PDB file of C-alpha atoms in Angstrom:
ATOM      1  CA  MET A 197      77.585 172.781  -3.442  1.00  0.00           C
ATOM      2  CA  THR A 198      75.697 169.506  -3.214  1.00  0.00           C
ATOM      3  CA  ASN A 199      75.375 167.192  -6.180  1.00  0.00           C
ATOM      4  CA  ARG A 200      71.611 167.684  -6.197  1.00  0.00           C
ATOM      5  CA  LEU A 201      71.971 171.470  -6.344  1.00  0.00           C
ATOM      6  CA  ALA A 202      74.612 171.211  -9.074  1.00  0.00           C
ATOM      7  CA  ASP A 203      72.347 168.933 -11.123  1.00  0.00           C
ATOM      8  CA  SER A 204      69.459 171.351 -10.654  1.00  0.00           C
ATOM      9  CA  ILE A 205      71.541 174.303 -11.837  1.00  0.00           C
ATOM     10  CA  ALA A 206      72.840 172.323 -14.812  1.00  0.00           C
ATOM     11  CA  ALA A 207      69.275 171.342 -15.773  1.00  0.00           C
ATOM     12  CA  THR A 208      68.125 174.969 -15.550  1.00  0.00           C
ATOM     13  CA  VAL A 209      71.015 176.168 -17.701  1.00  0.00           C
ATOM     14  CA  ARG A 210      70.390 173.395 -20.237  1.00  0.00           C
ATOM     15  CA  ALA A 211      66.701 174.285 -20.437  1.00  0.00           C
ATOM     16  CA  ALA A 212      67.552 177.960 -21.024  1.00  0.00           C
ATOM     17  CA  LEU A 213      70.045 177.097 -23.750  1.00  0.00           C
ATOM     18  CA  ASP A 214      67.558 174.734 -25.384  1.00  0.00           C
ATOM     19  CA  THR A 215      65.079 177.630 -25.568  1.00  0.00           C
ATOM     20  CA  LEU A 216      67.596 180.006 -27.139  1.00  0.00           C
ATOM     21  CA  MET A 217      69.396 177.458 -29.338  1.00  0.00           C
ATOM     22  CA  PRO A 218      67.367 174.257 -29.525  1.00  0.00           C
ATOM     23  CA  ARG A 219      69.352 171.048 -29.842  1.00  0.00           C
ATOM     24  CA  LEU A 220      67.960 168.971 -32.661  1.00  0.00           C
ATOM     25  CA  CYS A 221      67.836 165.218 -33.112  1.00  0.00           C
ATOM     26  CA  PRO A 222      70.049 164.399 -36.118  1.00  0.00           C
ATOM     27  CA  VAL A 223      67.628 161.697 -37.266  1.00  0.00           C
ATOM     28  CA  CYS A 224      64.185 163.339 -37.168  1.00  0.00           C
ATOM     29  CA  GLY A 225      65.211 166.988 -36.787  1.00  0.00           C
ATOM     30  CA  LYS A 226      62.913 167.633 -33.833  1.00  0.00           C
ATOM     31  CA  PRO A 227      64.111 169.582 -30.759  1.00  0.00           C
ATOM     32  CA  LEU A 228      65.580 167.408 -28.034  1.00  0.00           C
ATOM     33  CA  LEU A 229      63.971 167.510 -24.629  1.00  0.00           C
ATOM     34  CA  GLY A 230      66.010 168.390 -21.569  1.00  0.00           C
ATOM     35  CA  HIS A 231      66.559 164.761 -20.526  1.00  0.00           C
ATOM     36  CA  GLU A 232      67.491 163.632 -24.050  1.00  0.00           C
ATOM     37  CA  ARG A 233      71.124 163.551 -25.108  1.00  0.00           C
ATOM     38  CA  TRP A 234      72.304 163.438 -28.700  1.00  0.00           C
ATOM     39  CA  VAL A 235      69.391 161.489 -30.189  1.00  0.00           C
ATOM     40  CA  CYS A 236      65.748 161.701 -29.170  1.00  0.00           C
ATOM     41  CA  VAL A 237      64.249 158.780 -27.279  1.00  0.00           C
ATOM     42  CA  ARG A 238      61.901 157.892 -30.139  1.00  0.00           C
ATOM     43  CA  CYS A 239      64.689 157.657 -32.716  1.00  0.00           C
ATOM     44  CA  LEU A 240      67.006 155.873 -30.305  1.00  0.00           C
ATOM     45  CA  ASP A 241      64.322 153.247 -29.702  1.00  0.00           C
ATOM     46  CA  ARG A 242      64.050 152.764 -33.473  1.00  0.00           C
ATOM     47  CA  LEU A 243      67.804 152.587 -34.077  1.00  0.00           C
ATOM     48  CA  PRO A 244      68.421 149.757 -36.583  1.00  0.00           C
ATOM     49  CA  VAL A 245      70.509 147.679 -34.180  1.00  0.00           C
ATOM     50  CA  THR A 246      72.400 144.832 -35.872  1.00  0.00           C
ATOM     51  CA  HIS A 247      72.518 142.207 -33.090  1.00  0.00           C
ATOM     52  CA  LEU A 248      75.461 140.698 -34.998  1.00  0.00           C
ATOM     53  CA  GLU A 249      77.063 139.719 -31.704  1.00  0.00           C
ATOM     54  CA  ASP A 250      74.346 137.081 -31.295  1.00  0.00           C
ATOM     55  CA  THR A 251      75.368 135.231 -34.477  1.00  0.00           C
ATOM     56  CA  GLU A 252      78.503 133.119 -34.804  1.00  0.00           C
ATOM     57  CA  PHE A 253      80.405 133.739 -38.046  1.00  0.00           C
ATOM     58  CA  ASN A 254      78.116 136.649 -38.876  1.00  0.00           C
ATOM     59  CA  VAL A 255      78.361 138.628 -42.118  1.00  0.00           C
ATOM     60  CA  MET A 256      80.827 141.075 -40.606  1.00  0.00           C
ATOM     61  CA  GLU A 257      83.121 138.276 -39.459  1.00  0.00           C
ATOM     62  CA  GLN A 258      82.938 136.761 -42.917  1.00  0.00           C
ATOM     63  CA  LEU A 259      84.763 139.829 -44.285  1.00  0.00           C
ATOM     64  CA  PHE A 260      87.872 138.617 -42.463  1.00  0.00           C
ATOM     65  CA  ALA A 261      87.572 134.924 -43.336  1.00  0.00           C
ATOM     66  CA  GLY A 262      90.625 133.712 -45.214  1.00  0.00           C
ATOM     67  CA  GLN A 263      92.224 137.141 -44.821  1.00  0.00           C
ATOM     68  CA  VAL A 264      93.300 137.476 -41.199  1.00  0.00           C
ATOM     69  CA  PRO A 265      92.302 135.522 -38.060  1.00  0.00           C
ATOM     70  CA  ILE A 266      89.974 137.387 -35.713  1.00  0.00           C
ATOM     71  CA  GLU A 267      88.003 136.220 -32.701  1.00  0.00           C
ATOM     72  CA  ARG A 268      84.657 137.986 -33.211  1.00  0.00           C
ATOM     73  CA  ALA A 269      83.268 141.126 -34.859  1.00  0.00           C
ATOM     74  CA  THR A 270      80.141 143.201 -34.398  1.00  0.00           C
ATOM     75  CA  ALA A 271      78.616 146.619 -35.054  1.00  0.00           C
ATOM     76  CA  TYR A 272      76.003 148.579 -33.133  1.00  0.00           C
ATOM     77  CA  PHE A 273      73.625 149.726 -35.883  1.00  0.00           C
ATOM     78  CA  TYR A 274      73.133 149.469 -39.618  1.00  0.00           C
ATOM     79  CA  TYR A 275      74.197 152.297 -41.904  1.00  0.00           C
ATOM     80  CA  GLU A 276      72.542 153.056 -45.225  1.00  0.00           C
ATOM     81  CA  LYS A 277      73.785 156.035 -47.215  1.00  0.00           C
ATOM     82  CA  ASP A 278      70.456 157.785 -47.751  1.00  0.00           C
ATOM     83  CA  ALA A 279      68.675 156.632 -44.601  1.00  0.00           C
ATOM     84  CA  PRO A 280      67.889 159.133 -41.795  1.00  0.00           C
ATOM     85  CA  TYR A 281      70.260 157.375 -39.401  1.00  0.00           C
ATOM     86  CA  ALA A 282      73.202 158.140 -41.699  1.00  0.00           C
ATOM     87  CA  ALA A 283      73.059 161.676 -40.261  1.00  0.00           C
ATOM     88  CA  ILE A 284      74.450 160.308 -36.996  1.00  0.00           C
ATOM     89  CA  LEU A 285      77.699 159.239 -38.645  1.00  0.00           C
ATOM     90  CA  HIS A 286      77.952 162.458 -40.643  1.00  0.00           C
ATOM     91  CA  ASP A 287      77.546 164.555 -37.498  1.00  0.00           C
ATOM     92  CA  ILE A 288      80.113 162.510 -35.590  1.00  0.00           C
ATOM     93  CA  LYS A 289      82.644 162.532 -38.402  1.00  0.00           C
ATOM     94  CA  TYR A 290      82.221 165.864 -40.153  1.00  0.00           C
ATOM     95  CA  HIS A 291      80.157 168.188 -37.958  1.00  0.00           C
ATOM     96  CA  SER A 292      82.309 168.321 -34.827  1.00  0.00           C
ATOM     97  CA  MET A 293      80.107 166.087 -32.677  1.00  0.00           C
ATOM     98  CA  PRO A 294      82.520 163.386 -31.483  1.00  0.00           C
ATOM     99  CA  GLY A 295      80.711 163.390 -28.130  1.00  0.00           C
ATOM    100  CA  MET A 296      77.762 161.703 -29.803  1.00  0.00           C
ATOM    101  CA  GLY A 297      80.053 158.882 -30.933  1.00  0.00           C
ATOM    102  CA  ARG A 298      81.357 158.399 -27.419  1.00  0.00           C
ATOM    103  CA  TRP A 299      77.825 158.396 -26.000  1.00  0.00           C
ATOM    104  CA  LEU A 300      76.480 155.923 -28.564  1.00  0.00           C
ATOM    105  CA  ALA A 301      79.449 153.606 -28.063  1.00  0.00           C
ATOM    106  CA  ALA A 302      78.683 153.519 -24.351  1.00  0.00           C
ATOM    107  CA  GLN A 303      75.057 152.682 -25.191  1.00  0.00           C
ATOM    108  CA  ALA A 304      76.301 149.861 -27.416  1.00  0.00           C
ATOM    109  CA  ALA A 305      78.599 148.451 -24.738  1.00  0.00           C
ATOM    110  CA  ARG A 306      75.732 148.294 -22.257  1.00  0.00           C
ATOM    111  CA  GLN A 307      73.345 146.666 -24.725  1.00  0.00           C
ATOM    112  CA  MET A 308      75.931 144.096 -25.839  1.00  0.00           C
ATOM    113  CA  ALA A 309      76.978 143.187 -22.302  1.00  0.00           C
ATOM    114  CA  PRO A 310      74.864 139.986 -22.128  1.00  0.00           C
ATOM    115  CA  SER A 311      76.648 138.557 -25.184  1.00  0.00           C
ATOM    116  CA  GLY A 312      80.078 138.984 -23.574  1.00  0.00           C
ATOM    117  CA  ILE A 313      81.571 139.804 -26.968  1.00  0.00           C
ATOM    118  CA  LEU A 314      83.392 142.922 -25.775  1.00  0.00           C
ATOM    119  CA  ALA A 315      84.288 141.758 -22.287  1.00  0.00           C
ATOM    120  CA  GLN A 316      87.165 139.513 -23.349  1.00  0.00           C
ATOM    121  CA  ALA A 317      89.355 142.378 -24.553  1.00  0.00           C
ATOM    122  CA  ASP A 318      92.003 143.787 -22.249  1.00  0.00           C
ATOM    123  CA  CYS A 319      92.656 146.923 -24.316  1.00  0.00           C
ATOM    124  CA  ILE A 320      90.936 148.959 -27.020  1.00  0.00           C
ATOM    125  CA  VAL A 321      92.786 150.107 -30.143  1.00  0.00           C
ATOM    126  CA  PRO A 322      91.134 152.717 -32.374  1.00  0.00           C
ATOM    127  CA  VAL A 323      91.818 152.884 -36.096  1.00  0.00           C
ATOM    128  CA  PRO A 324      94.302 155.778 -36.312  1.00  0.00           C
ATOM    129  CA  MET A 325      94.117 158.988 -38.308  1.00  0.00           C
ATOM    130  CA  HIS A 326      97.143 160.555 -39.982  1.00  0.00           C
ATOM    131  CA  ARG A 327      98.439 163.603 -38.148  1.00  0.00           C
ATOM    132  CA  THR A 328      97.631 165.957 -41.046  1.00  0.00           C
ATOM    133  CA  LYS A 329      93.968 164.948 -41.096  1.00  0.00           C
ATOM    134  CA  LEU A 330      93.867 164.946 -37.289  1.00  0.00           C
ATOM    135  CA  ALA A 331      95.173 168.523 -37.237  1.00  0.00           C
ATOM    136  CA  LYS A 332      92.505 169.558 -39.750  1.00  0.00           C
ATOM    137  CA  ARG A 333      89.546 167.807 -38.095  1.00  0.00           C
ATOM    138  CA  GLY A 334      90.692 168.254 -34.513  1.00  0.00           C
ATOM    139  CA  TYR A 335      89.771 164.760 -33.350  1.00  0.00           C
ATOM    140  CA  ASN A 336      89.756 161.117 -34.408  1.00  0.00           C
ATOM    141  CA  GLN A 337      86.161 159.896 -34.261  1.00  0.00           C
ATOM    142  CA  SER A 338      87.297 156.282 -33.857  1.00  0.00           C
ATOM    143  CA  GLU A 339      89.303 157.247 -30.779  1.00  0.00           C
ATOM    144  CA  ARG A 340      86.231 158.949 -29.265  1.00  0.00           C
ATOM    145  CA  ILE A 341      84.123 155.857 -29.964  1.00  0.00           C
ATOM    146  CA  ALA A 342      86.819 153.773 -28.272  1.00  0.00           C
ATOM    147  CA  ARG A 343      86.603 156.087 -25.243  1.00  0.00           C
ATOM    148  CA  GLY A 344      82.865 155.450 -25.024  1.00  0.00           C
ATOM    149  CA  LEU A 345      83.452 151.704 -24.896  1.00  0.00           C
ATOM    150  CA  ALA A 346      86.177 152.198 -22.295  1.00  0.00           C
ATOM    151  CA  ASP A 347      83.790 154.243 -20.128  1.00  0.00           C
ATOM    152  CA  VAL A 348      81.636 151.118 -19.720  1.00  0.00           C
ATOM    153  CA  LEU A 349      84.144 148.276 -20.063  1.00  0.00           C
ATOM    154  CA  GLY A 350      86.747 149.823 -17.767  1.00  0.00           C
ATOM    155  CA  ILE A 351      89.707 148.844 -19.970  1.00  0.00           C
ATOM    156  CA  PRO A 352      92.332 151.191 -21.433  1.00  0.00           C
ATOM    157  CA  VAL A 353      92.380 152.779 -24.855  1.00  0.00           C
ATOM    158  CA  VAL A 354      95.805 152.208 -26.406  1.00  0.00           C
ATOM    159  CA  GLU A 355      96.888 153.989 -29.573  1.00  0.00           C
ATOM    160  CA  ALA A 356      98.930 151.023 -30.753  1.00  0.00           C
ATOM    161  CA  LEU A 357      98.535 151.827 -34.456  1.00  0.00           C
ATOM    162  CA  LYS A 358      99.582 154.763 -36.601  1.00  0.00           C
ATOM    163  CA  ALA A 359      98.747 155.905 -40.118  1.00  0.00           C
ATOM    164  CA  THR A 360     101.998 155.975 -42.055  1.00  0.00           C
ATOM    165  CA  ARG A 361     100.891 158.418 -44.737  1.00  0.00           C
ATOM    166  CA  PRO A 362      97.996 160.745 -45.555  1.00  0.00           C
ATOM    167  CA  HIS A 363      95.142 159.244 -47.508  1.00  0.00           C
ATOM    168  CA  ASP A 364      91.942 160.420 -49.112  1.00  0.00           C
ATOM    169  CA  THR A 365      88.583 159.566 -47.622  1.00  0.00           C
ATOM    170  CA  GLN A 366      87.309 156.099 -48.485  1.00  0.00           C
ATOM    171  CA  THR A 367      83.700 157.260 -48.763  1.00  0.00           C
ATOM    172  CA  ARG A 368      83.464 157.598 -52.548  1.00  0.00           C
ATOM    173  CA  LYS A 369      85.871 154.803 -53.476  1.00  0.00           C
ATOM    174  CA  SER A 370      84.973 151.410 -54.907  1.00  0.00           C
ATOM    175  CA  ALA A 371      85.754 148.246 -52.971  1.00  0.00           C
ATOM    176  CA  HIS A 372      88.928 147.702 -54.989  1.00  0.00           C
ATOM    177  CA  GLU A 373      90.012 151.325 -54.585  1.00  0.00           C
ATOM    178  CA  ARG A 374      89.471 151.085 -50.836  1.00  0.00           C
ATOM    179  CA  TRP A 375      91.610 147.957 -50.701  1.00  0.00           C
ATOM    180  CA  VAL A 376      94.431 149.591 -52.704  1.00  0.00           C
ATOM    181  CA  ASN A 377      94.205 152.782 -50.642  1.00  0.00           C
ATOM    182  CA  SER A 378      94.577 150.826 -47.392  1.00  0.00           C
ATOM    183  CA  GLN A 379      97.622 148.742 -48.313  1.00  0.00           C
ATOM    184  CA  GLY A 380     100.629 149.644 -46.181  1.00  0.00           C
ATOM    185  CA  LEU A 381      98.720 152.513 -44.631  1.00  0.00           C
ATOM    186  CA  TYR A 382      98.879 151.329 -41.009  1.00  0.00           C
ATOM    187  CA  ALA A 383     101.712 150.171 -38.775  1.00  0.00           C
ATOM    188  CA  LEU A 384     102.470 149.692 -35.095  1.00  0.00           C
ATOM    189  CA  SER A 385     102.961 153.020 -33.360  1.00  0.00           C
ATOM    190  CA  GLY A 386     105.523 151.765 -30.853  1.00  0.00           C
ATOM    191  CA  LYS A 387     103.399 153.159 -28.000  1.00  0.00           C
ATOM    192  CA  ALA A 388     102.297 149.744 -26.764  1.00  0.00           C
ATOM    193  CA  ASP A 389     103.221 146.082 -26.952  1.00  0.00           C
ATOM    194  CA  VAL A 390     100.154 144.099 -28.014  1.00  0.00           C
ATOM    195  CA  ASP A 391     101.866 140.698 -28.124  1.00  0.00           C
ATOM    196  CA  GLY A 392      99.682 138.208 -26.256  1.00  0.00           C
ATOM    197  CA  HIS A 393      96.923 140.741 -25.631  1.00  0.00           C
ATOM    198  CA  ASN A 394      93.226 140.546 -26.422  1.00  0.00           C
ATOM    199  CA  VAL A 395      92.707 143.665 -28.522  1.00  0.00           C
ATOM    200  CA  LEU A 396      89.393 145.271 -29.427  1.00  0.00           C
ATOM    201  CA  LEU A 397      89.914 147.082 -32.743  1.00  0.00           C
ATOM    202  CA  VAL A 398      87.472 149.985 -33.144  1.00  0.00           C
ATOM    203  CA  ASP A 399      86.308 152.099 -36.077  1.00  0.00           C
ATOM    204  CA  ASP A 400      83.284 154.254 -36.853  1.00  0.00           C
ATOM    205  CA  VAL A 401      81.799 152.272 -39.752  1.00  0.00           C
ATOM    206  CA  VAL A 402      82.535 149.172 -41.821  1.00  0.00           C
ATOM    207  CA  THR A 403      81.585 148.956 -45.489  1.00  0.00           C
ATOM    208  CA  THR A 404      84.007 146.790 -47.469  1.00  0.00           C
ATOM    209  CA  GLY A 405      86.223 146.110 -44.448  1.00  0.00           C
ATOM    210  CA  ALA A 406      89.437 147.203 -46.223  1.00  0.00           C
ATOM    211  CA  THR A 407      90.639 149.482 -43.415  1.00  0.00           C
ATOM    212  CA  LEU A 408      89.832 147.028 -40.648  1.00  0.00           C
ATOM    213  CA  LEU A 409      91.456 144.145 -42.523  1.00  0.00           C
ATOM    214  CA  THR A 410      94.709 146.071 -42.816  1.00  0.00           C
ATOM    215  CA  CYS A 411      94.686 147.113 -39.152  1.00  0.00           C
ATOM    216  CA  ALA A 412      93.745 143.634 -37.938  1.00  0.00           C
ATOM    217  CA  ARG A 413      96.563 142.134 -39.999  1.00  0.00           C
ATOM    218  CA  VAL A 414      99.119 144.463 -38.363  1.00  0.00           C
ATOM    219  CA  LEU A 415      97.839 143.641 -34.873  1.00  0.00           C
ATOM    220  CA  HIS A 416      97.698 139.906 -35.528  1.00  0.00           C
ATOM    221  CA  SER A 417     101.242 139.940 -36.920  1.00  0.00           C
ATOM    222  CA  ALA A 418     102.321 141.596 -33.673  1.00  0.00           C
ATOM    223  CA  GLY A 419     100.896 138.713 -31.649  1.00  0.00           C
ATOM    224  CA  ALA A 420      97.504 140.113 -30.668  1.00  0.00           C
ATOM    225  CA  ARG A 421      94.195 138.278 -30.607  1.00  0.00           C
ATOM    226  CA  VAL A 422      91.763 140.608 -32.326  1.00  0.00           C
ATOM    227  CA  TRP A 423      88.107 141.431 -31.762  1.00  0.00           C
ATOM    228  CA  VAL A 424      86.422 144.092 -33.905  1.00  0.00           C
ATOM    229  CA  PHE A 425      83.747 146.678 -33.090  1.00  0.00           C
ATOM    230  CA  THR A 426      82.327 149.424 -35.266  1.00  0.00           C
ATOM    231  CA  LEU A 427      79.644 151.879 -34.359  1.00  0.00           C
ATOM    232  CA  ALA A 428      77.863 151.204 -37.646  1.00  0.00           C
ATOM    233  CA  ALA A 429      77.935 148.717 -40.509  1.00  0.00           C
ATOM    234  CA  ALA A 430      76.697 148.846 -44.064  1.00  0.00           C
ATOM    235  CA  ARG A 431      74.214 146.157 -45.019  1.00  0.00           C
ATOM    236  CA  LEU A 432      76.752 143.456 -45.863  1.00  0.00           C
ATOM    237  CA  THR A 433      74.387 140.813 -47.264  1.00  0.00           C
TER     238      THR A 433
END
């Protein structure tokens, strides 16, 4: 079977499935067209992209200042709790759509390529999930986002960190509670030696930065130079 024939069959099947069970854009709720992936073209064009990679010592990097040395930090788009685009993160994290996270991360890597902010890393380390939560959810959304970056950057994803104990979601916690909840939560997994490596630390969203600070501190203490990427960021100003 030729690639053209396979693509034609796949398109026909997709069109039939879209008729029976329409795929909906998580942002506007309208049916996706056959050529559209997880988000419709209109909403993707209006994605509130941060462009933080274009600003030295941006507001995301300031979260780490005086806490732990990092090289650079950026996020793809802005997250606001009640905004339509928040549905993207909810679907990725809670509604079994990790593929959307991988796809969006690849979009981010392509759009950020001119800045060079991601190109200096030689491995990608996702924020880990404790095995009990992983068993319940079935996937770690941060790991899937890391895979999307790796698809474009061509560098390996290394699970160099582990969660040492179960913990409640950070979503409804105050900044102080998030900080307390994150202390001692992460450690080196023993699966990789990051000493002397340029590590891209990846998570789904940054709000107070408590989780990323803890992970970055572990990696830095192990000798890594740390960059940070999140798919989304709360308005930090």
